[in-house]
């Protein structure tokens, strides 16, 4: 064998499509529709045609804030579409796709807003949305989907999740499901109150420190075990999940500051929440070593049990008092959306867990 043949060769990571970018593009388009058409009180009895805004005069008052919001709202869409089109369409072909998709979605939104009494469609909004989509595409092209296809980030996700993109999406969505104010930290949504309502405990005194500790520990243990079921066995599951918990704390702190003010940014981080996260993380280190069937049932029992506990125990009175300082303002629709994300995360996770278990049975 020649010495040249014995030299180590650099491994070229194969060019791959990006299913996650396609899922995120679709999800973000739905997000735009939700925010733009909320509260969905359509009045179809009006005699206006849906495209009447094309001939309408420009609004008398145009604020810089409205223009910037319309541009910024579509930048992520254009950015994601360039990655979603890879590898079939690249560079300026992908930019063209981002342009057409942004223009089409914005046209649909403006046309539907014709039937909304609380909305004013205009060409200014449409052109600002198109500009945002183009800017997002232009930002994505220099980064290059080819780079991301073989990047450390993509390889890590492939090594951690394989083809299990649903579990990866649930992991990325989890921090955003905690933004909406909840009476219990990591309470996996407001399903306790949404399904059962609240129980009146009257003047009964409850140790809220123990209550928060128990709910936080049970919910985080169940969530972490559920997400671990979507990871490969050789993935560093405990560090990944602890990193997710740290990211969730950072995002919650940031948005709490936006919702309640900087002085209340850590109001939710009580002693009970801290001890609950610490206890659950220690138990999780041991629980990750359990067989997959045991982890599945433990995750189900923890998540469903946490929901029942949140329903059974009374709301924290300090949480109720903090809601009086909540001025939503321009974040009204965003907070409404985060509430839906908070409610939807748990059932979506349980549906995925049931489907994953069912599909594994079919394989064997």
C-alpha positions as MATLAB code, in Angstrom:
seq = 'XXXXXXXXXXXXXXXXXXXXXXXXXXXXXXXXXXXXXXXXXXXXXXXXXXXXXXXXXXXXXXXXXXXXXXXXXXXXXXXXXXXXXXXXXXXXXXXXXXXXXXXXXXXXXXXXXXXXXXXXXXXXXXXXXXXXXXXXXXXXXXXXXXXXXXXXXXXXXXXXXXXXXXXXXXXXXXXXXXXXXXXXXXXXXXXXXXXXXXXXXXXXXXXXXXXXXXXXXXXXXXXXXXXXXXXXXXXXXXXXXXXXXXXXXXXXXXXXXXXXXXXXXXXXXXXXXXXXXXXXXXXXXXXXXXXXXXXXXXXXXXXXXXXXXXXXXXXXXXXXXXXXXXXXXXXXXXXXXXXXXXXXXXXXXXXXXXXXXXXXXXXX';
ca = [
       0.000    0.000    0.000;
       1.317    3.404   -0.961;
       1.984    6.006    1.712;
      -0.483    8.316   -0.016;
      -3.286    5.796    0.494;
      -2.481    5.559    4.217;
      -3.039    9.260    4.848;
      -6.176   10.060    6.829;
      -8.807   11.693    4.701;
     -11.187   14.363    5.885;
     -14.710   13.102    6.275;
     -17.110   15.112    4.144;
     -20.454   15.408    5.884;
     -23.219   14.581    3.379;
     -25.465   17.355    2.138;
     -28.795   16.840    3.892;
     -32.239   18.345    3.777;
     -33.462   20.151    6.873;
     -36.826   18.824    8.022;
     -36.668   20.958   11.153;
     -36.393   24.142    9.068;
     -39.460   23.086    7.086;
     -41.449   22.359   10.235;
     -40.371   25.664   11.780;
     -41.265   27.564    8.586;
     -44.751   26.090    8.602;
     -45.157   26.707   12.331;
     -43.964   30.301   11.997;
     -46.402   30.917    9.139;
     -49.213   29.673   11.388;
     -47.887   31.959   14.118;
     -48.104   34.956   11.769;
     -51.660   34.016   10.839;
     -52.626   33.700   14.479;
     -51.137   37.005   15.580;
     -52.377   38.901   12.507;
     -55.969   37.614   12.632;
     -56.548   37.450   16.377;
     -59.290   37.679   17.799;
     -60.877   36.122   14.645;
     -64.128   38.114   14.892;
     -64.741   38.123   11.137;
     -67.615   40.115    9.692;
     -68.430   38.475    6.363;
     -71.572   40.550    5.869;
     -69.577   43.549    4.707;
     -69.814   44.351    1.018;
     -66.080   44.904    0.639;
     -64.081   42.573   -1.568;
     -61.108   40.907    0.164;
     -58.675   42.684   -2.180;
     -60.232   46.140   -1.689;
     -57.181   47.227    0.297;
     -55.148   47.260   -2.921;
     -57.048   50.339   -4.141;
     -57.535   51.922   -0.730;
     -55.621   55.107    0.164;
     -52.670   54.918    2.510;
     -53.407   55.248    6.241;
     -53.402   58.817    7.484;
     -51.089   57.991   10.373;
     -48.115   55.672    9.813;
     -45.881   55.138   12.834;
     -42.308   53.912   12.737;
     -43.230   51.216   15.241;
     -45.850   49.704   12.911;
     -43.445   49.679    9.968;
     -40.650   48.073   11.962;
     -42.964   45.436   13.433;
     -44.232   44.471    9.981;
     -40.665   44.169    8.693;
     -39.278   42.305   11.719;
     -42.200   39.877   11.806;
     -41.315   38.422    8.389;
     -37.526   38.325    8.727;
     -37.544   34.943   10.542;
     -39.890   33.523    7.888;
     -37.596   34.491    5.011;
     -34.598   33.224    6.960;
     -36.190   29.831    7.661;
     -37.475   29.385    4.104;
     -33.949   29.567    2.662;
     -32.919   26.695    4.926;
     -36.183   24.830    4.299;
     -35.618   24.926    0.516;
     -32.136   23.414    0.833;
     -30.749   21.406   -0.980;
     -33.289   21.505   -3.840;
     -33.184   25.291   -4.188;
     -30.154   27.302   -3.146;
     -28.922   30.885   -3.041;
     -31.067   33.216   -5.141;
     -33.572   30.525   -6.092;
     -34.219   30.038   -2.375;
     -34.395   33.829   -2.002;
     -37.030   33.916   -4.732;
     -39.004   31.290   -2.852;
     -38.764   33.363    0.326;
     -39.957   36.436   -1.590;
     -42.956   34.684   -3.163;
     -43.949   32.903    0.038;
     -43.716   36.094    2.115;
     -45.700   38.059   -0.473;
     -48.349   35.323   -0.711;
     -48.753   34.962    3.035;
     -48.862   38.732    3.563;
     -51.454   39.073    0.772;
     -53.603   36.413    2.448;
     -53.318   38.139    5.821;
     -54.179   41.590    4.473;
     -57.131   40.189    2.513;
     -58.543   38.382    5.551;
     -58.087   41.502    7.676;
     -60.593   43.221    5.384;
     -63.310   41.344    7.305;
     -61.875   42.141   10.739;
     -63.333   45.297   12.301;
     -60.285   45.770   14.539;
     -57.730   45.558   11.710;
     -56.797   47.975    8.931;
     -55.186   46.286    5.897;
     -52.943   48.432    3.735;
     -50.360   48.241    0.990;
     -47.810   49.689    3.396;
     -48.113   46.629    5.636;
     -47.880   44.321    2.629;
     -44.709   45.903    1.240;
     -43.150   45.985    4.714;
     -43.858   42.254    5.122;
     -42.291   41.504    1.737;
     -39.230   43.549    2.660;
     -38.913   41.597    5.890;
     -39.057   38.268    4.034;
     -36.387   39.399    1.571;
     -34.130   40.673    4.355;
     -34.468   37.361    6.168;
     -33.499   35.474    3.022;
     -30.532   37.779    2.427;
     -29.365   37.152    5.990;
     -29.595   33.381    5.504;
     -27.665   33.162    2.229;
     -24.266   34.313    3.610;
     -24.566   31.836    6.489;
     -25.121   29.111    3.940;
     -27.348   26.074    4.520;
     -24.402   24.017    3.230;
     -22.481   25.093    6.315;
     -25.316   24.223    8.675;
     -25.849   20.877    6.946;
     -22.417   19.752    8.089;
     -21.990   22.011   11.092;
     -21.298   20.955   14.638;
     -24.857   21.919   15.592;
     -26.411   19.709   12.914;
     -24.110   16.803   13.697;
     -24.887   17.104   17.401;
     -28.620   17.002   16.759;
     -28.175   14.013   14.444;
     -26.128   12.216   17.075;
     -28.537   13.118   19.881;
     -31.919   12.612   18.195;
     -31.257   10.763   14.937;
     -34.416   11.045   12.829;
     -36.632   11.793   15.816;
     -37.385   15.377   14.854;
     -40.623   15.508   16.840;
     -38.758   14.989   20.100;
     -36.255   17.634   19.015;
     -39.100   20.062   18.278;
     -40.674   19.385   21.684;
     -37.341   20.086   23.354;
     -36.947   23.416   21.539;
     -40.566   24.366   22.247;
     -40.452   23.578   25.974;
     -38.848   26.866   27.170;
     -41.486   28.888   25.288;
     -44.259   26.878   26.951;
     -43.150   28.305   30.312;
     -43.355   32.008   29.382;
     -47.034   32.473   30.146;
     -47.498   33.154   33.895;
     -48.432   30.008   35.823;
     -49.142   29.398   39.476;
     -46.540   26.608   39.548;
     -43.114   26.738   37.912;
     -42.722   24.082   35.191;
     -46.381   23.224   35.690;
     -46.574   22.044   32.049;
     -49.345   24.420   31.132;
     -52.620   25.296   32.776;
     -54.354   21.999   32.107;
     -55.315   21.583   35.739;
     -57.446   24.711   35.638;
     -58.419   24.358   31.969;
     -59.949   20.888   32.437;
     -61.155   20.797   36.010;
     -61.395   24.413   37.134;
     -60.098   25.347   40.566;
     -61.027   23.974   43.972;
     -62.026   26.351   46.738;
     -60.021   25.492   49.835;
     -61.556   28.280   51.852;
     -59.367   29.306   54.788;
     -57.295   26.106   54.786;
     -53.584   26.885   55.098;
     -51.193   25.087   52.744;
     -47.404   25.084   52.933;
     -46.660   26.747   49.606;
     -42.941   26.023   49.827;
     -43.590   22.264   49.926;
     -46.284   22.619   47.285;
     -43.998   24.430   44.825;
     -41.113   22.082   45.533;
     -43.248   19.000   44.896;
     -44.918   20.300   41.736;
     -41.664   21.614   40.236;
     -39.792   18.375   40.969;
     -42.526   16.092   39.621;
     -43.143   18.132   36.474;
     -39.473   18.552   35.577;
     -38.730   14.858   36.216;
     -41.630   13.831   33.973;
     -40.701   16.308   31.247;
     -37.018   15.370   31.266;
     -37.764   11.644   31.130;
     -40.207   12.150   28.270;
     -37.660   14.123   26.250;
     -34.953   11.550   27.011;
     -37.091    8.890   25.319;
     -36.578   10.733   22.029;
     -32.790   10.777   22.370;
     -30.317    8.151   21.363;
     -29.000    5.991   24.223;
     -25.415    7.236   23.755;
     -26.391   10.907   23.794;
     -25.258   12.898   26.877;
     -28.833   13.084   28.087;
     -28.289   14.501   31.581;
     -26.113   17.463   30.450;
     -28.499   18.196   27.550;
     -31.549   18.238   29.809;
     -29.837   20.377   32.434;
     -28.776   22.771   29.679;
     -32.411   22.921   28.562;
     -33.487   23.719   32.121;
     -30.900   26.507   32.360;
     -32.071   27.960   29.018;
     -35.676   27.792   30.207;
     -34.775   29.761   33.338;
     -33.030   32.438   31.245;
     -35.948   32.816   28.815;
     -38.462   32.913   31.662;
     -36.445   35.619   33.427;
     -36.207   37.739   30.272;
     -39.890   37.603   29.419;
     -40.999   38.057   33.015;
     -39.038   41.318   32.965;
     -40.916   42.329   29.806;
     -44.274   41.319   31.261;
     -44.007   42.651   34.810;
     -40.958   44.927   34.768;
     -37.263   44.365   35.446;
     -37.730   44.590   39.216;
     -40.039   41.533   39.094;
     -37.960   39.442   36.664;
     -37.037   36.855   39.318;
     -40.315   36.952   41.217;
     -41.257   33.475   39.999;
     -37.904   31.928   41.100;
     -38.947   31.057   44.633;
     -37.178   28.800   47.111;
     -39.636   26.040   46.300;
     -38.922   26.309   42.566;
     -35.143   26.198   43.159;
     -35.294   23.187   45.480;
     -37.709   21.408   43.148;
     -35.334   21.778   40.200;
     -32.352   20.621   42.275;
     -34.152   17.558   43.660;
     -35.529   16.575   40.265;
     -32.106   16.958   38.594;
     -30.497   14.661   41.168;
     -33.237   12.041   40.804;
     -33.043   12.384   37.019;
     -29.379   11.340   37.059;
     -30.473    7.965   38.447;
     -33.757    7.690   36.514;
     -32.033    7.990   33.122;
     -30.369    4.631   33.777;
     -33.730    2.844   34.023;
     -35.093    0.666   31.194;
     -37.055    2.469   28.516;
     -40.383    0.927   29.541;
     -39.928    2.060   33.142;
     -38.938    5.578   32.026;
     -42.021    5.755   29.821;
     -44.405    4.904   32.634;
     -42.553    7.111   35.103;
     -42.807   10.055   32.708;
     -46.539    9.466   32.184;
     -47.245    9.119   35.898;
     -45.213   12.237   36.722;
     -46.811   14.464   34.080;
     -50.384   13.332   34.656;
     -49.855   13.268   38.408;
     -48.453   16.794   38.311;
     -51.534   17.967   36.409;
     -53.833   16.442   39.037;
     -51.806   17.948   41.876;
     -51.962   21.407   40.292;
     -55.727   20.957   40.046;
     -56.149   19.660   43.576;
     -53.979   22.116   45.497;
     -54.950   25.799   45.707;
     -53.298   28.498   43.626;
     -50.445   30.352   45.241;
     -51.921   33.611   46.640;
     -48.676   35.443   45.901;
     -49.015   34.444   42.244;
     -52.555   35.854   42.164;
     -51.310   39.141   43.616;
     -48.549   39.459   41.007;
     -51.093   39.218   38.180;
     -52.417   42.617   39.273;
     -49.105   44.144   38.158;
     -49.338   42.508   34.735;
     -49.765   45.186   32.070;
     -49.819   43.380   28.738;
     -49.928   46.397   26.412;
     -48.391   45.607   23.027;
     -47.554   42.060   24.192;
     -51.253   41.179   24.414;
     -51.364   38.939   21.343;
     -47.938   37.473   22.115;
     -49.033   36.521   25.634;
     -52.213   35.028   24.234;
     -50.133   32.911   21.870;
     -47.790   31.818   24.666;
     -50.809   30.701   26.654;
     -51.824   28.418   23.788;
     -48.270   27.095   23.518;
     -48.342   26.395   27.249;
     -51.628   24.512   26.940;
     -50.684   22.608   23.772;
     -47.216   21.387   24.799;
     -48.334   18.637   27.185;
     -50.991   16.994   24.942;
     -48.645   17.164   21.954;
     -45.928   15.492   24.018;
     -48.308   12.770   25.223;
     -49.581   12.152   21.681;
     -46.002   11.793   20.441;
     -45.152    9.446   23.322;
     -48.175    7.255   22.578;
     -47.411    7.194   18.869;
     -43.745    6.379   19.479;
     -44.651    3.493   21.750;
     -47.248    2.199   19.283;
     -44.889    2.401   16.301;
     -42.168    0.556   18.240;
     -44.607   -2.255   18.927;
     -45.400   -2.530   15.217;
     -41.709   -2.843   14.412;
     -41.269   -5.769   16.744;
];
